[in-house]
């Protein structure tokens, strides 16, 4: 089909469709499928890889829903049609209820446990990329080369501290790491008034890597107190894991800015560099 939105014809008949703006894609959402439109040329080049990774993840049987590729549109304006994962991100204040927070923390721990088990699956280890051993050293060098010139003096000093902590991180590649497990990518449905995990979306950064990356994203989305509940439920209460989580969390804004700079996304770049200018 030449027109990507023709996949959503039955939905457009009832009016305009919701659009979700991500760092790499603009996603037009129908009732049972979505159309991913890349925001940059670099994101367009990555679409086939994105579809391939989703097929691998589906074969692993993670125990929760993920988007499944339905069609890959090629040509001058490539796009990807995916099944729609039901649910929505948690509403603000949802975790203020201790009972809800406990139930959600248990499901996060189960999700992370499934990703840890999948990291030992030979199918995953053969098909998914593996985090390079020199990842954080390369990241430090790239930030210095590409972003330091865009920062103020105070911003560079802040980045220096964050990069120093990241450069000391050990190489860990034991789990399937989502790589962007922020609250906006974890969808929930209501079951008797309580959130039930609907599924996880936006697997662009998936790799065999460090589960601390996903734990850091949970902390950034829901706070340290909630993270501690998840850590306790999953048995990740050692000081080494806590240190890795803290160091990785400190790189998130720089990661966003570096990706945006390479993709030519001025809006995301400005947002990522907010505290460095």
XYZ file of C-alpha atoms in Angstrom:
277
model
C 0.000 0.000 0.000
C 1.389 3.391 -0.970
C -0.544 5.313 1.686
C 0.488 4.150 5.181
C -2.755 5.351 6.744
C -4.790 3.158 4.402
C -4.026 0.432 6.953
C -6.244 2.353 9.367
C -9.152 3.069 7.011
C -11.840 1.612 9.245
C -10.582 3.765 12.115
C -10.291 7.028 10.157
C -13.959 6.757 9.200
C -14.872 7.578 12.796
C -12.699 10.700 12.981
C -9.093 11.702 13.590
C -6.670 9.186 15.078
C -4.426 9.699 18.101
C -0.753 10.288 17.323
C 2.083 9.382 19.679
C 5.298 11.349 19.277
C 8.440 9.406 20.191
C 12.097 10.294 19.858
C 12.484 8.282 16.660
C 8.964 7.766 15.281
C 5.571 9.369 14.908
C 3.030 6.641 15.609
C -0.537 6.868 14.291
C -2.744 4.638 16.406
C -5.713 2.626 15.183
C -7.931 0.295 17.180
C -5.863 -2.856 16.619
C -2.792 -1.712 14.698
C -0.443 1.262 14.526
C 1.584 2.860 11.742
C 5.138 3.940 12.604
C 6.440 6.850 10.540
C 10.156 7.588 11.079
C 10.958 11.148 12.091
C 14.414 11.157 10.520
C 16.284 9.421 7.697
C 18.386 7.550 10.246
C 15.256 6.187 11.920
C 13.905 5.116 8.510
C 17.068 3.100 7.834
C 16.578 1.246 11.121
C 12.981 0.124 10.408
C 13.856 -3.326 8.944
C 16.070 -4.079 11.930
C 13.282 -3.000 14.257
C 10.862 -5.439 12.610
C 13.410 -8.268 12.759
C 14.063 -7.741 16.470
C 10.346 -7.807 17.255
C 10.004 -11.160 15.484
C 12.839 -12.583 17.563
C 11.277 -11.321 20.791
C 7.921 -12.825 19.838
C 9.555 -16.234 19.436
C 10.947 -16.027 22.979
C 7.487 -16.085 24.605
C 8.204 -13.407 27.185
C 4.804 -13.707 28.844
C 3.587 -10.207 27.989
C 2.514 -8.601 24.742
C 4.762 -6.732 22.365
C 4.019 -5.132 18.966
C 4.159 -7.608 16.071
C 5.189 -6.534 12.538
C 2.327 -6.773 10.044
C 3.787 -4.958 7.035
C 6.954 -3.113 6.038
C 6.442 -0.255 3.599
C 9.505 0.533 1.505
C 10.283 3.253 -1.024
C 10.971 6.942 -0.520
C 8.818 7.099 2.606
C 9.263 3.799 4.477
C 6.974 2.882 7.328
C 6.121 -0.037 9.561
C 2.695 -1.407 10.471
C 2.512 -3.113 13.859
C -0.164 -4.753 15.958
C -1.365 -2.463 18.729
C -0.562 -3.474 22.287
C -3.583 -2.787 24.513
C -3.455 -0.433 27.451
C -1.982 2.928 28.330
C 0.831 4.259 30.547
C 0.032 4.574 34.232
C -1.780 7.767 35.110
C -0.014 10.303 37.278
C -0.545 9.572 40.949
C -1.552 5.935 40.354
C 1.267 4.681 42.571
C 0.236 6.900 45.479
C -2.068 4.045 46.521
C 0.201 1.568 48.377
C -1.837 -1.428 47.215
C -1.598 -0.347 43.577
C 2.116 0.389 43.936
C 2.679 -3.086 45.366
C 0.782 -4.806 42.557
C 2.574 -2.795 39.874
C 5.979 -3.437 41.473
C 5.290 -7.196 41.446
C 4.482 -7.070 37.744
C 7.586 -5.040 36.974
C 9.665 -7.636 38.836
C 8.013 -10.417 36.816
C 8.670 -8.510 33.580
C 12.345 -8.057 34.439
C 12.589 -11.688 35.504
C 11.276 -12.755 32.097
C 13.866 -10.557 30.362
C 16.625 -12.022 32.546
C 15.598 -15.573 31.651
C 15.388 -14.659 27.979
C 18.954 -13.396 28.153
C 20.102 -16.991 28.650
C 18.086 -18.266 25.669
C 20.392 -19.230 22.807
C 17.879 -17.888 20.261
C 18.083 -14.450 21.834
C 21.846 -14.508 22.208
C 22.257 -15.523 18.563
C 19.856 -12.970 17.076
C 19.942 -9.888 19.289
C 22.863 -7.447 19.351
C 25.125 -7.598 22.380
C 26.188 -4.529 24.294
C 29.872 -3.934 23.378
C 32.423 -4.306 26.162
C 33.721 -0.792 25.497
C 30.253 0.746 25.281
C 30.696 3.332 28.027
C 34.215 4.298 26.987
C 32.953 4.878 23.462
C 29.970 6.775 24.820
C 32.259 9.060 26.809
C 34.431 9.751 23.760
C 31.383 10.416 21.556
C 29.779 12.811 24.038
C 33.013 14.756 24.326
C 33.468 14.946 20.568
C 29.869 15.666 19.555
C 28.163 17.403 22.467
C 30.726 19.259 24.573
C 30.852 22.101 22.058
C 27.109 22.641 22.603
C 27.414 22.905 26.400
C 28.227 25.670 28.824
C 31.225 25.365 31.135
C 28.997 24.265 33.997
C 27.260 21.811 31.688
C 30.560 20.231 30.684
C 31.556 19.841 34.326
C 28.260 18.117 35.067
C 28.752 15.829 32.073
C 32.311 15.068 33.208
C 31.013 13.738 36.530
C 28.328 11.596 34.872
C 30.724 10.228 32.280
C 33.317 9.366 34.915
C 30.771 7.259 36.795
C 29.662 5.523 33.586
C 33.235 4.798 32.484
C 33.751 2.734 35.656
C 30.780 0.463 34.941
C 31.611 -3.229 34.545
C 30.590 -5.001 31.361
C 27.368 -6.931 32.023
C 25.495 -8.740 29.245
C 23.224 -11.250 30.957
C 19.651 -10.183 30.146
C 17.503 -9.026 27.304
C 17.625 -5.303 28.062
C 14.770 -3.251 26.615
C 16.955 -0.155 26.692
C 14.149 2.398 27.078
C 11.813 1.014 29.739
C 10.374 4.373 30.736
C 6.789 4.644 31.932
C 5.543 5.728 28.490
C 6.600 2.374 27.008
C 4.926 0.125 29.608
C 1.182 -0.164 29.002
C -1.434 -1.164 31.559
C -5.080 -2.233 31.513
C -7.491 -2.023 34.417
C -8.610 -5.306 35.945
C -11.079 -4.826 38.763
C -9.796 -1.293 39.181
C -6.169 -2.420 39.478
C -3.498 -2.036 36.781
C -2.600 -5.221 34.910
C 0.360 -5.249 32.532
C -0.880 -4.964 28.955
C 2.494 -5.089 27.277
C 5.686 -3.257 26.397
C 6.365 -1.173 23.278
C 9.285 0.657 21.594
C 11.980 -2.002 21.457
C 14.358 0.006 19.253
C 17.272 -0.236 21.719
C 16.886 -3.903 22.697
C 20.116 -5.836 23.236
C 21.702 -8.528 25.345
C 22.925 -6.248 28.079
C 22.736 -5.053 31.653
C 19.367 -5.332 33.453
C 20.446 -2.263 35.445
C 19.582 -0.187 32.364
C 15.918 -1.107 32.670
C 15.991 -0.688 36.442
C 17.422 2.797 35.939
C 14.559 3.647 33.577
C 12.044 2.500 36.191
C 13.720 4.721 38.779
C 13.672 7.705 36.423
C 9.955 7.197 35.759
C 8.628 6.242 39.184
C 11.211 7.331 41.763
C 13.685 5.704 44.102
C 11.131 4.426 46.630
C 9.271 2.482 43.957
C 12.539 1.162 42.523
C 13.479 -0.193 45.961
C 10.246 -2.236 45.997
C 11.067 -3.696 42.584
C 14.647 -4.453 43.624
C 13.496 -6.250 46.762
C 10.904 -8.311 44.871
C 13.434 -9.310 42.222
C 16.261 -10.035 44.650
C 18.490 -7.262 43.272
C 19.388 -5.669 46.589
C 23.180 -5.856 46.317
C 25.239 -2.668 46.404
C 26.824 -3.362 43.002
C 23.451 -3.365 41.231
C 22.451 -0.138 42.996
C 25.687 1.521 41.889
C 25.198 0.430 38.271
C 21.620 1.694 38.287
C 22.682 5.102 39.618
C 25.523 5.506 37.114
C 23.388 4.504 34.137
C 20.529 6.748 35.215
C 22.978 9.652 35.186
C 23.606 9.161 31.464
C 19.998 9.274 30.244
C 19.885 12.927 29.203
C 23.242 12.615 27.450
C 22.068 9.469 25.638
C 18.982 11.298 24.425
C 21.019 14.281 23.260
C 23.607 12.151 21.458
C 20.965 10.124 19.592
C 19.108 13.306 18.647
C 22.281 15.002 17.452
C 23.075 12.074 15.172
C 19.516 11.891 13.861
C 19.308 15.630 13.240
C 16.400 16.036 15.668
C 16.795 19.586 16.999
C 13.841 19.395 19.397
C 15.007 16.231 21.178
C 18.575 17.544 21.226
C 17.537 20.756 22.956
C 15.500 18.795 25.489
C 18.377 16.421 26.248
C 20.812 19.306 26.763
C 18.475 21.334 29.001
C 20.706 21.005 32.082
C 23.975 21.339 30.184
C 23.567 24.821 28.711
